[in-house]
Amino acid sequence: MKSKGSVYLVGAGPGDAGLLTLRGAELLRLADVIIYDLLVNPALLKFARADAEIISRGKRTEFSQEQISELLIAKAREGKTVVRLKGGDPYIFGRGGEEAEALAAAKIAFEVVPGVTSVIAAPNYAGIPLTHRDHCSSFTVFTGHENPDDAKTNLRYEEIAKIPGTKVVLMGMEKLADWTKSLIAHGMSPATPVAVVQSGTLGKQKSVSGTLATIAKLVAEKKIVPPALTVIGDVVKLREKLNWAEQRPLFGKRIVVTRSRGQAVKFLNKLSELGADVLEIPAVKGVDPDNKQDFIDALLALNTYDWLVFTSANGVTVFFDLFFRRFQDLRDIGGAKIAAVGPATAAKLRELHLQVDLMPEEFIGRKIAEKFAKHSSIENSKIALLRAEKANPDLPRALEEMGAIVDDIGLYKTVAETADFFGAAENFREHGADWITFTSGSTVEHFHMRFDLPKLSKKFPQLKLASIGPETSKAITALGLKPAVEAKEHTTAGLLAAILKAAKA
Ligand code: SAH
């Protein structure tokens, strides 16, 4: 019989996916069922197993607290490993205590994994340390959700106003004007520094600072909405010196990444690290080619080729996946020379300890063929061109014109991606972005089919297009648009450099 399942109440951290704990990530990988809240960054689901059951508690699927507890118990009784992902730390205002009590009462095994709470993380990302020797030696956390005039409130503002040190107020944005007034009425100086931080630690973080007397007005002007918290006290003054997160070069910039999912990880991480609010909207995905036979034939005859030519990092990955399904030994690749178009492709081959004999930098067919000719004559050479099915015919044509015998072998087929991961596409349709990054002509074409680029550019005039190189720019110009920047080095690092330069200017 299957043993009874367990429930893990896991703190997801304040938003920034990097602030999940190692234990949290480990449990997400194990979970049969994951139940998460609106406050949780859905990007954390990247750790989930592909077959995990994922239940979101969001705008459209509102469960009561009792229903959540019942669901946790029911799933555990089915023998499942259940992860209940909660924003920040499960025991800070998240009703995690109630969920744990319900589990204990039902005699379900449970573990509670602490999380980085927004209480400390959101102020940090706004440049505010909660304690500092020169300013205070304590901090107090309370909720602003309760009405200060309500006789039933548990909060005594007359006492809170007298506590020295920093104060952090969770929730209660809608009552901000009331409780700031109440604190002043009970003796706090109206000039006490205050900051409010919305969506702290995320790329879309917004913050504003003022004083107890002015903050309510400033929050309304800046249209700050929940989730947001308030920090009160002298430490707020340190923002001017310590605001590392908001000073990052791409802070607050909304940047769309259209590259296919698995391939974009490093680029996405780098953008987030630089402070961008990244929207992951892959335009394409790779699937099996229509014609698989060509590849199978080529695999069995690898030693008859003089050259193996790779044109993308993804092509390298797919090739070796398929290769090692057939062979145990890398030596079965034979003695052909290896060419990689572009530095990212070459880097991927070097990761596998394969030296690259030739690396054309440019993606234009004729230029690549010229590079070959400079290296050595390719007349009568047999070339395996290992790339996407039905890719641009210029390259094989140019090589054939130089006398080579070319097998153009489709490793994968590029098709439109239509899934909306984490609601990014919907968010983009509604709010637009500052940049869309394109890493190939096909991402431009498929993205355009889904969103109508010229129409988008009219609707969101601030929208700029970033192109990885001339072929991609060509696809953009074909739509009657112009890339705002084109990368000098045709890699995502080059693309990033171009955006950074434009952002600085
Ligand atoms: N358990 C959570 C808090 C849940 S209560 C934690 O430990 O962080 C929800 C409140 O937390 C929100 O109304 C807001 O005041 C605060 N909050 C949560 N995430 C936040 C964030 N990223 N930025 C600012 N405030 C946040």
Short mmCIF file of C-alpha atoms and ligand atoms in Angstrom, two decimals:
data_model
loop_
_atom_site.label_atom_id
_atom_site.label_comp_id
_atom_site.label_asym_id
_atom_site.label_seq_id
_atom_site.Cartn_x
_atom_site.Cartn_y
_atom_site.Cartn_z
CA MET A 1 0.00 0.00 0.00
CA LYS A 2 1.15 3.47 -0.69
CA SER A 3 2.13 5.36 2.42
CA LYS A 4 0.21 8.47 3.35
CA GLY A 5 1.39 11.62 1.67
CA SER A 6 2.80 14.70 3.27
CA VAL A 7 2.24 18.39 2.91
CA TYR A 8 5.02 20.95 2.70
CA LEU A 9 4.11 24.54 3.43
CA VAL A 10 6.85 26.25 1.46
CA GLY A 11 7.78 29.91 1.59
CA ALA A 12 8.16 31.05 -2.02
CA GLY A 13 10.02 34.21 -1.10
CA PRO A 14 8.94 37.75 -1.90
CA GLY A 15 8.87 37.56 -5.71
CA ASP A 16 12.36 37.44 -7.21
CA ALA A 17 12.65 33.77 -8.18
CA GLY A 18 16.26 33.71 -7.00
CA LEU A 19 15.11 34.17 -3.42
CA LEU A 20 13.49 30.75 -3.10
CA THR A 21 15.39 28.51 -0.65
CA LEU A 22 17.27 25.39 -1.77
CA ARG A 23 14.88 23.27 0.30
CA GLY A 24 11.94 24.93 -1.44
CA ALA A 25 13.35 24.15 -4.89
CA GLU A 26 14.09 20.55 -3.87
CA LEU A 27 10.49 20.05 -2.74
CA LEU A 28 9.03 21.64 -5.86
CA ARG A 29 10.98 19.07 -7.89
CA LEU A 30 9.48 16.24 -5.84
CA ALA A 31 5.90 17.44 -5.61
CA ASP A 32 2.97 15.51 -7.08
CA VAL A 33 0.69 18.46 -6.41
CA ILE A 34 1.54 22.16 -6.12
CA ILE A 35 -0.99 24.66 -4.82
CA TYR A 36 0.02 28.29 -5.03
CA ASP A 37 -1.37 31.77 -4.44
CA LEU A 38 -1.60 34.95 -6.48
CA LEU A 39 1.31 36.42 -4.53
CA VAL A 40 3.69 33.66 -5.66
CA ASN A 41 5.88 34.26 -8.71
CA PRO A 42 4.66 31.59 -11.16
CA ALA A 43 8.16 31.45 -12.65
CA LEU A 44 8.99 29.18 -9.71
CA LEU A 45 6.95 26.48 -11.40
CA LYS A 46 9.94 25.89 -13.64
CA PHE A 47 11.12 23.56 -10.88
CA ALA A 48 7.93 21.48 -11.04
CA ARG A 49 7.84 18.07 -12.67
CA ALA A 50 6.18 18.09 -16.07
CA ASP A 51 3.47 15.75 -14.76
CA ALA A 52 2.84 17.57 -11.48
CA GLU A 53 -0.71 18.72 -10.84
CA ILE A 54 -0.66 22.48 -10.49
CA ILE A 55 -3.49 24.30 -8.81
CA SER A 56 -3.46 28.06 -8.70
CA ARG A 57 -5.50 30.07 -6.35
CA GLY A 58 -6.06 33.18 -8.38
CA LYS A 59 -8.60 35.74 -9.44
CA ARG A 60 -10.67 33.19 -11.31
CA THR A 61 -10.27 30.29 -8.93
CA GLU A 62 -11.00 31.70 -5.53
CA PHE A 63 -10.94 29.10 -2.75
CA SER A 64 -11.80 29.87 0.83
CA GLN A 65 -9.19 29.17 3.49
CA GLU A 66 -11.22 26.14 4.62
CA GLN A 67 -11.34 24.78 1.09
CA ILE A 68 -7.57 25.12 0.81
CA SER A 69 -7.02 23.20 4.02
CA GLU A 70 -9.48 20.51 2.89
CA LEU A 71 -7.72 20.25 -0.45
CA LEU A 72 -4.32 19.82 1.22
CA ILE A 73 -5.67 17.09 3.48
CA ALA A 74 -7.52 15.29 0.68
CA LYS A 75 -4.48 15.25 -1.62
CA ALA A 76 -2.22 14.02 1.19
CA ARG A 77 -4.69 11.24 1.99
CA GLU A 78 -4.45 10.11 -1.62
CA GLY A 79 -0.79 9.46 -0.81
CA LYS A 80 0.51 12.48 -2.68
CA THR A 81 3.43 14.75 -1.93
CA VAL A 82 1.83 18.16 -1.74
CA VAL A 83 3.63 21.50 -1.86
CA ARG A 84 1.66 24.46 -0.69
CA LEU A 85 3.59 27.47 -2.02
CA LYS A 86 2.98 30.67 -0.12
CA GLY A 87 4.30 34.17 -0.76
CA GLY A 88 7.20 35.28 1.44
CA ASP A 89 7.31 33.21 4.62
CA PRO A 90 4.34 30.91 5.32
CA TYR A 91 4.01 32.06 8.92
CA ILE A 92 4.01 35.81 8.33
CA PHE A 93 0.44 37.02 7.77
CA GLY A 94 -0.10 34.28 5.23
CA ARG A 95 -2.51 32.15 7.26
CA GLY A 96 0.11 29.42 7.15
CA GLY A 97 -0.42 28.89 10.86
CA GLU A 98 -4.05 27.99 10.23
CA GLU A 99 -3.14 25.57 7.46
CA ALA A 100 -0.56 23.87 9.67
CA GLU A 101 -3.13 23.59 12.47
CA ALA A 102 -5.62 21.94 10.12
CA LEU A 103 -2.95 19.45 9.00
CA ALA A 104 -1.96 18.68 12.58
CA ALA A 105 -5.62 18.12 13.50
CA ALA A 106 -6.03 15.75 10.55
CA LYS A 107 -2.81 13.93 11.54
CA ILE A 108 -1.16 14.61 8.20
CA ALA A 109 2.64 14.71 8.20
CA PHE A 110 3.82 18.21 7.38
CA GLU A 111 6.92 20.37 7.19
CA VAL A 112 7.05 24.15 7.05
CA VAL A 113 9.87 25.63 4.97
CA PRO A 114 10.66 29.23 5.88
CA GLY A 115 10.80 31.76 3.11
CA VAL A 116 12.43 35.14 2.65
CA THR A 117 9.65 37.39 3.84
CA SER A 118 8.67 40.57 2.04
CA VAL A 119 9.00 42.27 5.43
CA ILE A 120 12.77 42.38 4.98
CA ALA A 121 13.18 41.79 1.25
CA ALA A 122 11.00 44.56 -0.20
CA PRO A 123 12.63 47.30 1.93
CA ASN A 124 16.06 45.88 1.01
CA TYR A 125 15.30 46.13 -2.73
CA ALA A 126 14.21 49.72 -2.13
CA GLY A 127 17.52 50.53 -0.43
CA ILE A 128 16.32 50.30 3.18
CA PRO A 129 17.96 48.19 5.91
CA LEU A 130 15.42 47.65 8.70
CA THR A 131 18.02 48.15 11.40
CA HIS A 132 21.16 50.26 11.44
CA ARG A 133 23.32 51.20 14.42
CA ASP A 134 23.06 54.91 13.68
CA HIS A 135 19.26 54.91 13.39
CA CYS A 136 17.49 52.30 15.48
CA SER A 137 17.86 49.05 17.35
CA SER A 138 14.48 47.42 16.83
CA PHE A 139 11.75 46.97 14.30
CA THR A 140 8.06 46.26 14.64
CA VAL A 141 5.82 44.62 12.06
CA PHE A 142 2.06 45.02 11.99
CA THR A 143 -0.83 44.90 9.57
CA GLY A 144 -2.50 48.03 8.28
CA HIS A 145 -5.51 46.02 7.26
CA GLU A 146 -7.44 46.61 10.43
CA ASN A 147 -9.40 49.80 10.74
CA PRO A 148 -7.82 51.98 13.48
CA ASP A 149 -11.26 53.35 14.43
CA ASP A 150 -12.82 49.92 14.72
CA ALA A 151 -13.37 49.03 18.38
CA LYS A 152 -12.59 45.39 17.56
CA THR A 153 -9.11 46.07 16.17
CA ASN A 154 -6.25 44.29 17.86
CA LEU A 155 -3.92 47.17 17.14
CA ARG A 156 -3.45 49.98 19.60
CA TYR A 157 -2.15 52.88 17.60
CA GLU A 158 -1.58 54.91 20.73
CA GLU A 159 0.94 52.25 21.81
CA ILE A 160 2.40 51.57 18.37
CA ALA A 161 3.09 55.28 17.94
CA LYS A 162 5.29 55.16 21.06
CA ILE A 163 7.44 52.16 20.05
CA PRO A 164 10.89 53.34 18.98
CA GLY A 165 12.64 51.92 15.92
CA THR A 166 11.55 51.04 12.40
CA LYS A 167 7.95 50.06 11.67
CA VAL A 168 6.91 47.86 8.77
CA VAL A 169 3.27 47.75 7.80
CA LEU A 170 1.98 44.90 5.67
CA MET A 171 -1.26 45.18 3.69
CA GLY A 172 -3.62 48.04 4.39
CA MET A 173 -2.84 50.20 1.34
CA GLU A 174 -6.51 51.16 1.16
CA LYS A 175 -6.43 52.43 4.74
CA LEU A 176 -3.01 54.11 4.50
CA ALA A 177 -4.43 57.63 4.98
CA ASP A 178 -6.30 56.50 8.11
CA TRP A 179 -3.49 54.80 9.96
CA THR A 180 -0.81 57.35 9.07
CA LYS A 181 -3.14 60.03 10.51
CA SER A 182 -3.71 57.89 13.55
CA LEU A 183 0.04 57.52 14.17
CA ILE A 184 0.45 61.30 13.92
CA ALA A 185 -2.54 61.88 16.20
CA HIS A 186 -0.88 59.64 18.77
CA GLY A 187 2.33 61.58 18.80
CA MET A 188 4.58 60.53 15.91
CA SER A 189 6.24 63.39 14.07
CA PRO A 190 4.51 64.14 10.75
CA ALA A 191 8.04 64.51 9.33
CA THR A 192 8.96 60.86 10.05
CA PRO A 193 10.42 59.38 6.84
CA VAL A 194 8.19 56.79 5.14
CA ALA A 195 8.57 54.64 2.04
CA VAL A 196 6.05 52.42 0.29
CA VAL A 197 7.24 49.54 -1.88
CA GLN A 198 4.98 47.75 -4.35
CA SER A 199 5.88 44.33 -5.81
CA GLY A 200 9.22 44.50 -4.07
CA THR A 201 12.10 42.41 -5.51
CA LEU A 202 10.33 41.95 -8.85
CA GLY A 203 11.23 43.73 -12.08
CA LYS A 204 7.97 45.64 -11.79
CA GLN A 205 8.85 47.01 -8.34
CA LYS A 206 7.61 50.54 -7.70
CA SER A 207 8.43 52.66 -4.69
CA VAL A 208 7.85 56.10 -3.33
CA SER A 209 9.13 57.92 -0.29
CA GLY A 210 7.84 60.85 1.71
CA THR A 211 6.82 61.44 5.30
CA LEU A 212 3.99 60.29 7.53
CA ALA A 213 2.17 63.47 6.54
CA THR A 214 2.68 63.23 2.78
CA ILE A 215 2.86 59.53 1.96
CA ALA A 216 -0.87 58.87 1.42
CA LYS A 217 -1.04 61.57 -1.23
CA LEU A 218 2.16 60.39 -2.93
CA VAL A 219 0.94 56.79 -3.02
CA ALA A 220 -2.29 57.90 -4.67
CA GLU A 221 -0.39 60.03 -7.20
CA LYS A 222 2.00 57.22 -8.07
CA LYS A 223 -0.93 54.78 -8.26
CA ILE A 224 0.69 52.30 -5.90
CA VAL A 225 -1.48 49.22 -5.48
CA PRO A 226 -1.17 45.98 -3.48
CA PRO A 227 0.91 43.99 -2.84
CA ALA A 228 2.77 46.81 -1.17
CA LEU A 229 4.26 47.46 2.23
CA THR A 230 5.19 50.57 4.16
CA VAL A 231 8.41 51.29 6.06
CA ILE A 232 8.40 54.02 8.67
CA GLY A 233 11.48 55.41 10.38
CA ASP A 234 14.83 57.10 9.96
CA VAL A 235 16.33 54.14 8.08
CA VAL A 236 14.24 55.24 5.07
CA LYS A 237 16.75 58.07 4.62
CA LEU A 238 19.41 55.49 3.72
CA ARG A 239 17.62 54.86 0.40
CA GLU A 240 19.55 57.68 -1.17
CA LYS A 241 22.81 55.81 -0.58
CA LEU A 242 21.77 52.17 -0.64
CA ASN A 243 19.25 51.83 -3.43
CA TRP A 244 21.23 49.18 -5.33
CA ALA A 245 18.25 47.44 -6.91
CA GLU A 246 16.47 50.42 -8.41
CA GLN A 247 19.75 51.77 -9.73
CA ARG A 248 20.37 48.70 -11.89
CA PRO A 249 20.67 49.73 -15.54
CA LEU A 250 17.47 48.06 -16.79
CA PHE A 251 15.39 48.62 -13.67
CA GLY A 252 11.71 49.03 -14.48
CA LYS A 253 12.16 48.31 -18.19
CA ARG A 254 9.65 45.81 -19.50
CA ILE A 255 11.48 43.50 -21.89
CA VAL A 256 9.88 40.75 -23.96
CA VAL A 257 11.96 37.67 -24.74
CA THR A 258 10.70 35.84 -27.81
CA ARG A 259 13.33 33.15 -27.99
CA SER A 260 12.14 29.55 -27.58
CA ARG A 261 11.83 28.45 -24.00
CA GLY A 262 14.72 26.19 -23.10
CA GLN A 263 17.16 28.35 -25.03
CA ALA A 264 16.42 31.63 -23.34
CA VAL A 265 17.32 30.78 -19.74
CA LYS A 266 20.68 32.57 -19.53
CA PHE A 267 19.37 35.63 -21.35
CA LEU A 268 16.29 35.81 -19.12
CA ASN A 269 18.38 35.52 -15.98
CA LYS A 270 20.79 38.19 -17.11
CA LEU A 271 17.96 40.62 -17.90
CA SER A 272 16.38 40.03 -14.48
CA GLU A 273 19.73 40.49 -12.79
CA LEU A 274 20.01 43.89 -14.45
CA GLY A 275 16.64 44.81 -13.01
CA ALA A 276 14.36 44.33 -16.02
CA ASP A 277 10.75 43.24 -15.76
CA VAL A 278 11.00 40.31 -18.12
CA LEU A 279 8.05 38.95 -20.09
CA GLU A 280 8.74 35.48 -21.41
CA ILE A 281 6.71 35.13 -24.59
CA PRO A 282 8.47 32.55 -26.76
CA ALA A 283 7.44 32.95 -30.39
CA VAL A 284 8.69 29.59 -31.58
CA LYS A 285 9.40 26.12 -30.41
CA GLY A 286 11.33 23.25 -31.93
CA VAL A 287 9.52 20.02 -32.72
CA ASP A 288 10.52 16.86 -34.57
CA PRO A 289 11.11 17.44 -38.29
CA ASP A 290 8.62 16.07 -40.82
CA ASN A 291 11.37 14.09 -42.44
CA LYS A 292 13.32 12.09 -39.89
CA GLN A 293 14.87 9.69 -42.35
CA ASP A 294 17.52 12.11 -43.63
CA PHE A 295 18.94 12.47 -40.19
CA ILE A 296 18.92 8.73 -39.52
CA ASP A 297 20.74 8.17 -42.83
CA ALA A 298 23.28 10.86 -41.99
CA LEU A 299 23.93 9.40 -38.54
CA LEU A 300 24.81 6.05 -40.05
CA ALA A 301 27.17 7.66 -42.51
CA LEU A 302 28.82 10.31 -40.37
CA ASN A 303 32.31 9.12 -41.29
CA THR A 304 31.64 9.85 -44.98
CA TYR A 305 31.41 13.60 -44.38
CA ASP A 306 34.30 16.06 -44.64
CA TRP A 307 32.43 18.73 -42.71
CA LEU A 308 29.70 18.83 -40.09
CA VAL A 309 28.19 22.31 -40.05
CA PHE A 310 26.09 23.56 -37.14
CA THR A 311 24.22 26.85 -37.36
CA SER A 312 22.71 27.20 -33.87
CA ALA A 313 23.38 26.20 -30.29
CA ASN A 314 20.00 24.50 -30.26
CA GLY A 315 21.00 22.47 -33.32
CA VAL A 316 24.07 21.24 -31.43
CA THR A 317 21.94 20.19 -28.46
CA VAL A 318 19.37 18.38 -30.59
CA PHE A 319 22.05 16.68 -32.69
CA PHE A 320 23.88 15.23 -29.69
CA ASP A 321 20.65 14.18 -27.97
CA LEU A 322 19.79 12.11 -31.02
CA PHE A 323 23.38 11.00 -31.54
CA PHE A 324 23.72 9.54 -28.05
CA ARG A 325 20.44 7.72 -28.39
CA ARG A 326 22.13 5.73 -31.14
CA PHE A 327 25.79 5.61 -30.06
CA GLN A 328 27.61 5.08 -26.76
CA ASP A 329 30.89 6.60 -27.83
CA LEU A 330 31.67 10.12 -28.97
CA ARG A 331 34.30 8.71 -31.33
CA ASP A 332 31.46 7.47 -33.53
CA ILE A 333 31.15 11.03 -34.75
CA GLY A 334 34.06 10.24 -37.10
CA GLY A 335 36.82 12.48 -38.35
CA ALA A 336 34.91 15.23 -40.12
CA LYS A 337 35.90 18.83 -39.54
CA ILE A 338 33.43 20.90 -37.59
CA ALA A 339 32.11 24.33 -38.49
CA ALA A 340 29.96 26.48 -36.24
CA VAL A 341 28.13 29.52 -37.49
CA GLY A 342 28.29 32.21 -34.84
CA PRO A 343 30.04 32.29 -31.45
CA ALA A 344 27.10 30.88 -29.47
CA THR A 345 27.06 27.76 -31.64
CA ALA A 346 30.82 27.39 -31.25
CA ALA A 347 30.57 27.84 -27.49
CA LYS A 348 28.02 25.04 -27.28
CA LEU A 349 30.36 22.69 -29.16
CA ARG A 350 33.30 23.63 -26.95
CA GLU A 351 31.19 22.80 -23.89
CA LEU A 352 31.23 19.25 -25.28
CA HIS A 353 35.02 19.45 -25.70
CA LEU A 354 34.76 19.53 -29.46
CA GLN A 355 37.10 21.93 -31.16
CA VAL A 356 35.66 24.06 -33.92
CA ASP A 357 37.71 24.13 -37.12
CA LEU A 358 35.90 27.03 -38.67
CA MET A 359 33.62 29.69 -37.26
CA PRO A 360 31.97 32.06 -39.71
CA GLU A 361 30.75 35.04 -37.66
CA GLU A 362 28.02 36.11 -39.99
CA PHE A 363 24.82 34.27 -40.73
CA ILE A 364 24.61 35.26 -44.38
CA GLY A 365 24.89 32.23 -46.69
CA ARG A 366 27.34 33.77 -49.15
CA LYS A 367 29.63 35.08 -46.40
CA ILE A 368 29.71 31.66 -44.75
CA ALA A 369 30.64 29.98 -48.04
CA GLU A 370 33.44 32.52 -48.54
CA LYS A 371 34.81 31.65 -45.11
CA PHE A 372 34.91 28.00 -46.13
CA ALA A 373 36.70 28.84 -49.35
CA LYS A 374 39.33 30.79 -47.44
CA HIS A 375 39.94 27.86 -45.11
CA SER A 376 40.47 25.27 -47.86
CA SER A 377 38.87 24.24 -51.12
CA ILE A 378 35.49 22.61 -50.62
CA GLU A 379 35.23 21.35 -54.15
CA ASN A 380 33.84 17.79 -53.99
CA SER A 381 33.79 17.98 -50.19
CA LYS A 382 30.82 16.31 -48.57
CA ILE A 383 29.08 18.62 -46.13
CA ALA A 384 26.37 17.76 -43.60
CA LEU A 385 24.41 20.89 -42.87
CA LEU A 386 22.77 20.18 -39.51
CA ARG A 387 20.06 22.74 -38.82
CA ALA A 388 16.34 23.47 -38.77
CA GLU A 389 14.20 21.83 -41.40
CA LYS A 390 13.27 24.15 -44.29
CA ALA A 391 15.77 26.81 -43.25
CA ASN A 392 17.01 29.52 -45.60
CA PRO A 393 18.27 27.92 -48.87
CA ASP A 394 21.02 30.54 -49.43
CA LEU A 395 23.68 28.68 -47.49
CA PRO A 396 23.44 25.25 -49.18
CA ARG A 397 23.18 27.00 -52.55
CA ALA A 398 26.31 29.05 -51.95
CA LEU A 399 28.25 25.98 -50.81
CA GLU A 400 27.09 24.02 -53.84
CA GLU A 401 28.17 26.83 -56.13
CA MET A 402 31.67 26.27 -54.75
CA GLY A 403 31.49 22.62 -55.73
CA ALA A 404 30.54 21.05 -52.41
CA ILE A 405 28.09 18.18 -52.07
CA VAL A 406 25.63 19.32 -49.44
CA ASP A 407 23.17 17.29 -47.39
CA ASP A 408 20.78 19.77 -45.80
CA ILE A 409 19.55 17.80 -42.81
CA GLY A 410 16.60 18.91 -40.71
CA LEU A 411 17.24 18.21 -37.01
CA TYR A 412 14.08 19.92 -35.84
CA LYS A 413 11.27 22.00 -37.20
CA THR A 414 10.52 25.49 -35.97
CA VAL A 415 6.83 26.10 -35.35
CA ALA A 416 4.80 28.83 -33.69
CA GLU A 417 4.52 28.73 -29.91
CA THR A 418 0.98 29.53 -28.85
CA ALA A 419 1.02 28.71 -25.13
CA ASP A 420 0.90 31.63 -22.73
CA PHE A 421 3.38 30.92 -19.96
CA PHE A 422 2.54 32.65 -16.70
CA GLY A 423 0.06 34.99 -18.42
CA ALA A 424 2.90 37.02 -19.96
CA ALA A 425 1.23 37.27 -23.38
CA GLU A 426 -2.01 38.54 -21.88
CA ASN A 427 -0.12 41.02 -19.73
CA PHE A 428 1.82 42.21 -22.80
CA ARG A 429 -1.33 42.68 -24.91
CA GLU A 430 -2.77 44.87 -22.21
CA HIS A 431 0.22 46.89 -21.06
CA GLY A 432 2.79 46.69 -23.85
CA ALA A 433 6.50 46.79 -23.10
CA ASP A 434 9.63 48.91 -23.56
CA TRP A 435 11.54 46.37 -25.66
CA ILE A 436 10.90 43.26 -27.70
CA THR A 437 14.03 41.21 -28.29
CA PHE A 438 14.29 39.15 -31.47
CA THR A 439 16.93 36.49 -31.92
CA SER A 440 16.04 35.24 -35.41
CA GLY A 441 13.94 36.04 -38.44
CA SER A 442 11.54 33.26 -37.51
CA THR A 443 10.88 34.72 -34.05
CA VAL A 444 9.94 38.01 -35.76
CA GLU A 445 7.58 36.32 -38.19
CA HIS A 446 5.85 34.11 -35.64
CA PHE A 447 5.59 36.89 -33.07
CA HIS A 448 4.05 39.12 -35.71
CA MET A 449 1.51 36.44 -36.65
CA ARG A 450 0.43 36.27 -33.03
CA PHE A 451 0.44 39.96 -32.10
CA ASP A 452 0.53 42.06 -35.30
CA LEU A 453 3.70 44.06 -34.75
CA PRO A 454 2.85 47.25 -36.70
CA LYS A 455 -0.46 47.50 -34.85
CA LEU A 456 1.29 46.98 -31.53
CA SER A 457 3.85 49.67 -32.31
CA LYS A 458 1.03 52.12 -32.90
CA LYS A 459 -0.78 51.16 -29.72
CA PHE A 460 2.41 51.36 -27.62
CA PRO A 461 4.58 54.13 -29.09
CA GLN A 462 7.38 53.60 -26.52
CA LEU A 463 7.86 50.03 -27.78
CA LYS A 464 11.31 49.44 -29.29
CA LEU A 465 12.51 46.44 -31.24
CA ALA A 466 15.95 44.93 -30.65
CA SER A 467 17.50 42.71 -33.30
CA ILE A 468 20.32 40.19 -32.89
CA GLY A 469 21.69 40.72 -36.39
CA PRO A 470 21.11 41.60 -40.05
CA GLU A 471 18.91 38.60 -40.93
CA THR A 472 16.61 39.35 -38.02
CA SER A 473 16.57 43.06 -38.88
CA LYS A 474 15.57 42.13 -42.43
CA ALA A 475 12.50 40.32 -41.10
CA ILE A 476 11.62 43.41 -39.06
CA THR A 477 12.04 45.79 -42.00
CA ALA A 478 9.88 43.49 -44.12
CA LEU A 479 7.00 44.44 -41.81
CA GLY A 480 7.59 48.12 -42.46
CA LEU A 481 9.21 48.62 -39.06
CA LYS A 482 12.71 49.51 -37.94
CA PRO A 483 14.80 47.90 -35.23
CA ALA A 484 15.87 50.50 -32.64
CA VAL A 485 19.11 48.59 -32.13
CA GLU A 486 20.97 45.79 -33.89
CA ALA A 487 23.56 43.75 -32.00
CA LYS A 488 27.16 44.08 -33.16
CA GLU A 489 28.01 40.61 -31.94
CA HIS A 490 25.20 38.29 -33.02
CA THR A 491 24.62 36.63 -29.69
CA THR A 492 22.23 37.32 -26.82
CA ALA A 493 25.20 38.93 -25.01
CA GLY A 494 25.58 41.27 -28.00
CA LEU A 495 21.85 41.95 -27.97
CA LEU A 496 22.00 42.80 -24.29
CA ALA A 497 24.96 45.12 -24.83
CA ALA A 498 23.00 46.98 -27.53
CA ILE A 499 19.97 47.42 -25.25
CA LEU A 500 22.15 48.56 -22.35
CA LYS A 501 23.81 51.14 -24.57
CA ALA A 502 20.44 52.44 -25.76
CA ALA A 503 19.07 52.48 -22.20
CA LYS A 504 22.05 54.55 -21.05
CA ALA A 505 21.70 57.08 -23.85
N1 SAH B 1 3.69 35.82 3.94
C1 SAH B 1 3.97 37.02 3.22
C2 SAH B 1 3.02 38.12 3.55
C3 SAH B 1 1.59 37.83 3.21
S1 SAH B 1 0.49 39.14 3.58
C4 SAH B 1 5.43 37.43 3.44
O1 SAH B 1 6.11 36.85 4.30
O2 SAH B 1 5.91 38.29 2.73
C5 SAH B 1 0.45 40.00 2.05
C6 SAH B 1 1.13 41.33 2.19
O3 SAH B 1 2.53 41.17 2.17
C7 SAH B 1 0.85 42.28 1.05
O4 SAH B 1 -0.36 42.96 1.20
C8 SAH B 1 2.03 43.23 1.17
O5 SAH B 1 1.86 44.14 2.20
C9 SAH B 1 3.13 42.27 1.56
N2 SAH B 1 3.90 41.81 0.42
C10 SAH B 1 4.00 40.56 -0.05
N3 SAH B 1 4.83 40.50 -1.09
C11 SAH B 1 5.27 41.75 -1.30
C12 SAH B 1 6.16 42.36 -2.22
N4 SAH B 1 6.77 41.62 -3.15
N5 SAH B 1 6.38 43.68 -2.13
C13 SAH B 1 5.78 44.43 -1.18
N6 SAH B 1 4.94 43.91 -0.30
C14 SAH B 1 4.68 42.60 -0.33
#
